[in-house]
mmCIF file of C-alpha atoms in Angstrom:
data_model
loop_
_atom_site.group_PDB
_atom_site.id
_atom_site.type_symbol
_atom_site.label_atom_id
_atom_site.label_comp_id
_atom_site.label_asym_id
_atom_site.label_seq_id
_atom_site.Cartn_x
_atom_site.Cartn_y
_atom_site.Cartn_z
ATOM 1 C CA MET A 21 64.371 -18.692 23.556
ATOM 2 C CA PRO A 22 63.119 -15.331 22.099
ATOM 3 C CA SER A 23 59.646 -16.051 23.434
ATOM 4 C CA LYS A 24 61.050 -16.122 26.972
ATOM 5 C CA ALA A 25 63.105 -12.944 26.491
ATOM 6 C CA ASN A 26 60.229 -10.739 25.305
ATOM 7 C CA PRO A 27 58.095 -10.922 28.491
ATOM 8 C CA ARG A 28 61.171 -10.345 30.642
ATOM 9 C CA ASN A 29 62.130 -7.273 28.588
ATOM 10 C CA HIS A 30 58.605 -5.900 28.883
ATOM 11 C CA ARG A 31 58.627 -6.544 32.608
ATOM 12 C CA ASN A 32 61.981 -4.790 33.085
ATOM 13 C CA ASN A 33 61.094 -1.885 30.795
ATOM 14 C CA PRO A 34 61.065 1.329 32.909
ATOM 15 C CA TYR A 35 58.773 2.949 30.315
ATOM 16 C CA ALA A 36 55.949 0.418 30.426
ATOM 17 C CA LEU A 37 53.439 3.271 30.400
ATOM 18 C CA ASP A 38 54.573 4.124 26.861
ATOM 19 C CA LEU A 39 53.802 0.599 25.724
ATOM 20 C CA PHE A 40 50.361 0.812 27.322
ATOM 21 C CA ALA A 41 49.711 4.187 25.640
ATOM 22 C CA ALA A 42 50.787 2.752 22.284
ATOM 23 C CA GLN A 43 48.359 -0.151 22.721
ATOM 24 C CA VAL A 44 45.550 2.296 23.510
ATOM 25 C CA HIS A 45 46.522 4.400 20.477
ATOM 26 C CA HIS A 46 46.141 1.388 18.173
ATOM 27 C CA SER A 47 42.927 0.207 19.835
ATOM 28 C CA ALA A 48 39.292 1.118 19.253
ATOM 29 C CA ALA A 49 39.522 3.763 21.989
ATOM 30 C CA GLY A 50 42.379 5.438 20.113
ATOM 31 C CA ALA A 51 40.371 5.412 16.877
ATOM 32 C CA LEU A 52 37.384 6.966 18.665
ATOM 33 C CA TRP A 53 39.621 9.720 20.055
ATOM 34 C CA ARG A 54 41.152 10.479 16.648
ATOM 35 C CA PHE A 55 37.703 10.752 15.050
ATOM 36 C CA ARG A 56 36.112 12.614 17.959
ATOM 37 C CA THR A 57 35.062 15.615 15.838
ATOM 38 C CA GLU A 58 33.289 13.478 13.253
ATOM 39 C CA LEU A 59 31.626 11.388 15.969
ATOM 40 C CA ALA A 60 30.455 14.515 17.812
ATOM 41 C CA LEU A 61 28.910 15.907 14.616
ATOM 42 C CA LEU A 62 27.296 12.573 13.818
ATOM 43 C CA LEU A 63 25.850 12.160 17.308
ATOM 44 C CA THR A 64 24.643 15.781 17.430
ATOM 45 C CA GLY A 65 23.025 15.534 14.004
ATOM 46 C CA GLY A 66 21.443 12.196 14.866
ATOM 47 C CA ALA A 67 20.082 13.509 18.171
ATOM 48 C CA ALA A 68 18.684 16.614 16.450
ATOM 49 C CA ALA A 69 17.032 14.506 13.738
ATOM 50 C CA TRP A 70 15.571 12.148 16.347
ATOM 51 C CA GLU A 71 14.153 15.017 18.401
ATOM 52 C CA LEU A 72 12.654 16.698 15.320
ATOM 53 C CA ALA A 73 11.118 13.418 14.209
ATOM 54 C CA ARG A 74 9.646 12.909 17.674
ATOM 55 C CA ILE A 75 8.108 16.401 17.656
ATOM 56 C CA ALA A 76 6.888 16.386 14.052
ATOM 57 C CA SER A 77 7.718 13.535 11.650
ATOM 58 C CA TRP A 78 10.703 12.096 9.842
ATOM 59 C CA MET A 79 9.707 13.893 6.649
ATOM 60 C CA TRP A 80 9.678 17.294 8.367
ATOM 61 C CA ALA A 81 12.890 16.469 10.194
ATOM 62 C CA LEU A 82 14.666 15.768 6.897
ATOM 63 C CA ILE A 83 13.212 18.933 5.338
ATOM 64 C CA ILE A 84 14.341 21.103 8.276
ATOM 65 C CA ILE A 85 17.837 19.594 8.364
ATOM 66 C CA ALA A 86 18.208 19.983 4.590
ATOM 67 C CA GLY A 87 17.065 23.603 4.868
ATOM 68 C CA VAL A 88 19.552 24.378 7.638
ATOM 69 C CA VAL A 89 22.434 22.766 5.720
ATOM 70 C CA SER A 90 21.466 24.636 2.542
ATOM 71 C CA ALA A 91 21.311 27.942 4.439
ATOM 72 C CA VAL A 92 24.732 27.318 5.997
ATOM 73 C CA PHE A 93 26.338 26.721 2.603
ATOM 74 C CA ALA A 94 24.372 29.463 0.850
ATOM 75 C CA LEU A 95 25.615 32.267 3.115
ATOM 76 C CA PRO A 96 29.241 33.212 2.371
ATOM 77 C CA TRP A 97 30.419 33.759 5.957
ATOM 78 C CA THR A 98 28.934 30.544 7.339
ATOM 79 C CA ARG A 99 30.204 28.604 4.313
ATOM 80 C CA ARG A 100 33.736 29.939 4.849
ATOM 81 C CA TYR A 101 33.536 29.109 8.568
ATOM 82 C CA VAL A 102 32.451 25.515 7.927
ATOM 83 C CA VAL A 103 34.928 24.925 5.095
ATOM 84 C CA ARG A 104 37.862 26.279 7.107
ATOM 85 C CA ARG A 105 36.992 24.125 10.116
ATOM 86 C CA ALA A 106 36.600 21.107 7.855
ATOM 87 C CA TRP A 107 40.102 21.721 6.459
ATOM 88 C CA CYS A 108 41.401 21.854 10.048
ATOM 89 C CA VAL A 109 39.972 18.395 10.739
ATOM 90 C CA ILE A 110 41.345 17.043 7.453
ATOM 91 C CA SER A 111 44.785 18.526 8.112
ATOM 92 C CA ARG A 112 44.875 17.039 11.614
ATOM 93 C CA HIS A 113 44.258 13.558 10.210
ATOM 94 C CA ARG A 114 46.757 14.076 7.389
ATOM 95 C CA LEU A 115 49.444 15.301 9.804
ATOM 96 C CA GLN A 116 48.971 12.229 11.969
ATOM 97 C CA ARG A 117 49.201 10.063 8.877
ATOM 98 C CA VAL A 118 52.397 11.669 7.616
ATOM 99 C CA PHE A 119 53.915 11.351 11.103
ATOM 100 C CA PHE A 120 53.305 7.612 10.879
ATOM 101 C CA GLU A 121 54.357 7.128 7.253
ATOM 102 C CA THR A 122 57.639 9.056 7.642
ATOM 103 C CA ARG A 123 58.406 7.249 10.926
ATOM 104 C CA MET A 124 58.231 10.427 12.996
ATOM 105 C CA HIS A 125 57.095 8.490 16.045
ATOM 106 C CA THR A 126 58.626 6.878 19.093
ATOM 107 C CA ARG A 127 59.928 3.323 19.149
ATOM 108 C CA SER A 128 56.724 2.253 20.865
ATOM 109 C CA GLY A 129 54.675 3.798 18.032
ATOM 110 C CA ARG A 130 53.388 6.941 19.756
ATOM 111 C CA LEU A 131 52.803 9.940 17.511
ATOM 112 C CA SER A 132 53.388 13.549 18.451
ATOM 113 C CA LEU A 133 50.366 15.326 19.887
ATOM 114 C CA ILE A 134 48.493 17.899 17.814
ATOM 115 C CA LEU A 135 47.456 20.189 20.647
ATOM 116 C CA TRP A 136 45.467 22.666 18.592
ATOM 117 C CA ILE A 137 44.801 23.480 14.961
ATOM 118 C CA ARG A 138 43.113 26.623 13.710
ATOM 119 C CA PRO A 139 42.397 28.253 10.343
ATOM 120 C CA THR A 140 44.512 31.154 9.109
ATOM 121 C CA GLU A 141 44.284 33.520 6.155
ATOM 122 C CA VAL A 142 46.451 31.229 4.042
ATOM 123 C CA GLY A 143 45.551 27.785 5.390
ATOM 124 C CA GLU A 144 45.900 26.212 8.821
ATOM 125 C CA GLN A 145 48.247 26.448 11.785
ATOM 126 C CA ALA A 146 48.867 23.436 14.019
ATOM 127 C CA TRP A 147 50.598 23.354 17.385
ATOM 128 C CA VAL A 148 52.479 20.080 17.782
ATOM 129 C CA TRP A 149 53.885 18.693 21.031
ATOM 130 C CA CYS A 150 56.824 16.441 20.140
ATOM 131 C CA ARG A 151 57.335 13.176 21.950
ATOM 132 C CA ALA A 152 60.717 12.228 23.366
ATOM 133 C CA GLY A 153 62.986 11.361 20.450
ATOM 134 C CA ILE A 154 61.348 13.766 17.971
ATOM 135 C CA CYS A 155 62.431 17.361 17.370
ATOM 136 C CA ALA A 156 61.670 20.311 15.106
ATOM 137 C CA GLU A 157 64.473 19.332 12.728
ATOM 138 C CA ASP A 158 62.670 16.045 12.032
ATOM 139 C CA LEU A 159 59.582 17.939 10.891
ATOM 140 C CA GLU A 160 61.648 20.452 8.903
ATOM 141 C CA ALA A 161 63.217 17.572 6.994
ATOM 142 C CA HIS A 162 59.736 16.414 5.925
ATOM 143 C CA THR A 163 58.013 19.700 5.051
ATOM 144 C CA GLY A 164 57.549 18.468 1.475
ATOM 145 C CA GLU A 165 55.770 15.336 2.670
ATOM 146 C CA ILE A 166 53.630 17.392 5.062
ATOM 147 C CA ALA A 167 52.571 19.781 2.288
ATOM 148 C CA ALA A 168 51.764 16.920 -0.078
ATOM 149 C CA ALA A 169 49.830 15.007 2.574
ATOM 150 C CA CYS A 170 47.745 18.075 3.479
ATOM 151 C CA TYR A 171 47.063 18.949 -0.199
ATOM 152 C CA ALA A 172 48.785 22.292 0.358
ATOM 153 C CA ARG A 173 51.189 24.567 -1.498
ATOM 154 C CA GLU A 174 53.883 24.369 1.178
ATOM 155 C CA ALA A 175 54.452 23.722 4.866
ATOM 156 C CA ARG A 176 56.530 25.785 7.274
ATOM 157 C CA VAL A 177 57.858 24.616 10.626
ATOM 158 C CA ALA A 178 58.743 26.996 13.456
ATOM 159 C CA LYS A 179 60.135 26.067 16.868
ATOM 160 C CA SER A 180 58.897 27.803 19.987
ATOM 161 C CA PRO A 181 61.552 30.170 21.381
ATOM 162 C CA ARG A 182 60.815 28.987 24.921
ATOM 163 C CA ARG A 183 59.919 25.297 24.539
ATOM 164 C CA ALA A 184 61.886 23.136 22.093
ATOM 165 C CA GLN A 185 59.217 20.423 22.130
ATOM 166 C CA LEU A 186 56.468 22.841 21.065
ATOM 167 C CA ILE A 187 56.408 23.297 17.289
ATOM 168 C CA THR A 188 54.161 25.335 15.018
ATOM 169 C CA VAL A 189 53.336 23.851 11.618
ATOM 170 C CA ASN A 190 51.912 26.368 9.138
ATOM 171 C CA ILE A 191 50.088 24.785 6.217
ATOM 172 C CA VAL A 192 49.945 27.232 3.305
ATOM 173 C CA ARG A 193 47.177 26.617 0.771
ATOM 174 C CA ARG A 194 46.863 29.991 -0.925
ATOM 175 C CA ASP A 195 48.871 33.153 -1.392
ATOM 176 C CA THR A 196 46.786 36.154 -0.383
ATOM 177 C CA LEU A 197 49.326 38.562 -1.894
ATOM 178 C CA ALA A 198 49.329 36.933 -5.323
ATOM 179 C CA SER A 199 47.661 38.903 -8.122
ATOM 180 C CA HIS A 200 44.421 37.436 -9.428
ATOM 181 C CA VAL A 201 44.269 39.620 -12.548
ATOM 182 C CA THR A 202 47.277 40.171 -14.796
ATOM 183 C CA VAL A 203 47.345 43.628 -16.379
ATOM 184 C CA THR A 204 49.403 43.849 -19.543
ATOM 185 C CA SER A 205 51.364 47.019 -20.093
ATOM 186 C CA GLY A 206 50.853 49.056 -23.239
ATOM 187 C CA LEU A 207 54.315 50.598 -22.954
ATOM 188 C CA ALA A 208 56.254 47.557 -24.117
ATOM 189 C CA PRO A 209 55.006 47.565 -27.756
ATOM 190 C CA SER A 210 55.485 51.338 -28.116
ATOM 191 C CA ALA A 211 59.000 51.098 -26.678
ATOM 192 C CA GLY A 212 59.779 48.376 -29.221
ATOM 193 C CA LYS A 213 58.557 50.555 -32.082
ATOM 194 C CA ALA A 214 60.602 53.526 -30.843
ATOM 195 C CA ASN A 215 63.739 51.397 -30.699
ATOM 196 C CA ALA A 216 63.102 50.092 -34.225
ATOM 197 C CA GLY A 217 62.578 53.655 -35.540
ATOM 198 C CA SER A 218 65.786 54.918 -33.990
ATOM 199 C CA ALA A 219 67.713 52.040 -35.523
#
């Protein structure tokens, strides 16, 4: 009896497109889309290595690629650029994971869209487009899980003043205003001695 009811329910579902999108999300095409940045880097690096090997040799191709990578990580500004962008990619994956693990998804299994993520002075900032059935309060209730999933100090959620479905998630990794060197005061011991002398 249940086997006959399921196809009829799917056929009468007015939101069949959601079911199709959920199937695509859990398919190989969805996995390729989620890992598009890594695939683009892999394909670009592979094409560059292939072209260098065709022009010179595989040995020279490996030497040139190793030299370029070493130069990128040796220079402070390029190293910071690459590391910050890498954290953006990691945070995007971790946000999607925490959306799934905390059940912040639709009944068909669709996750909220991460429209854009960029580095900031303290971490990363992600713009999230909530699906129907998910709101900013859902994300605010799981800021602890978001911070833990993104290996961050804390997470802050802000709703757009014009669009309730558009949410900004600020991932805070470091405090730029925190003091890095603690200076001890020499006044405290002298004040203690003065108080003892007066007593």
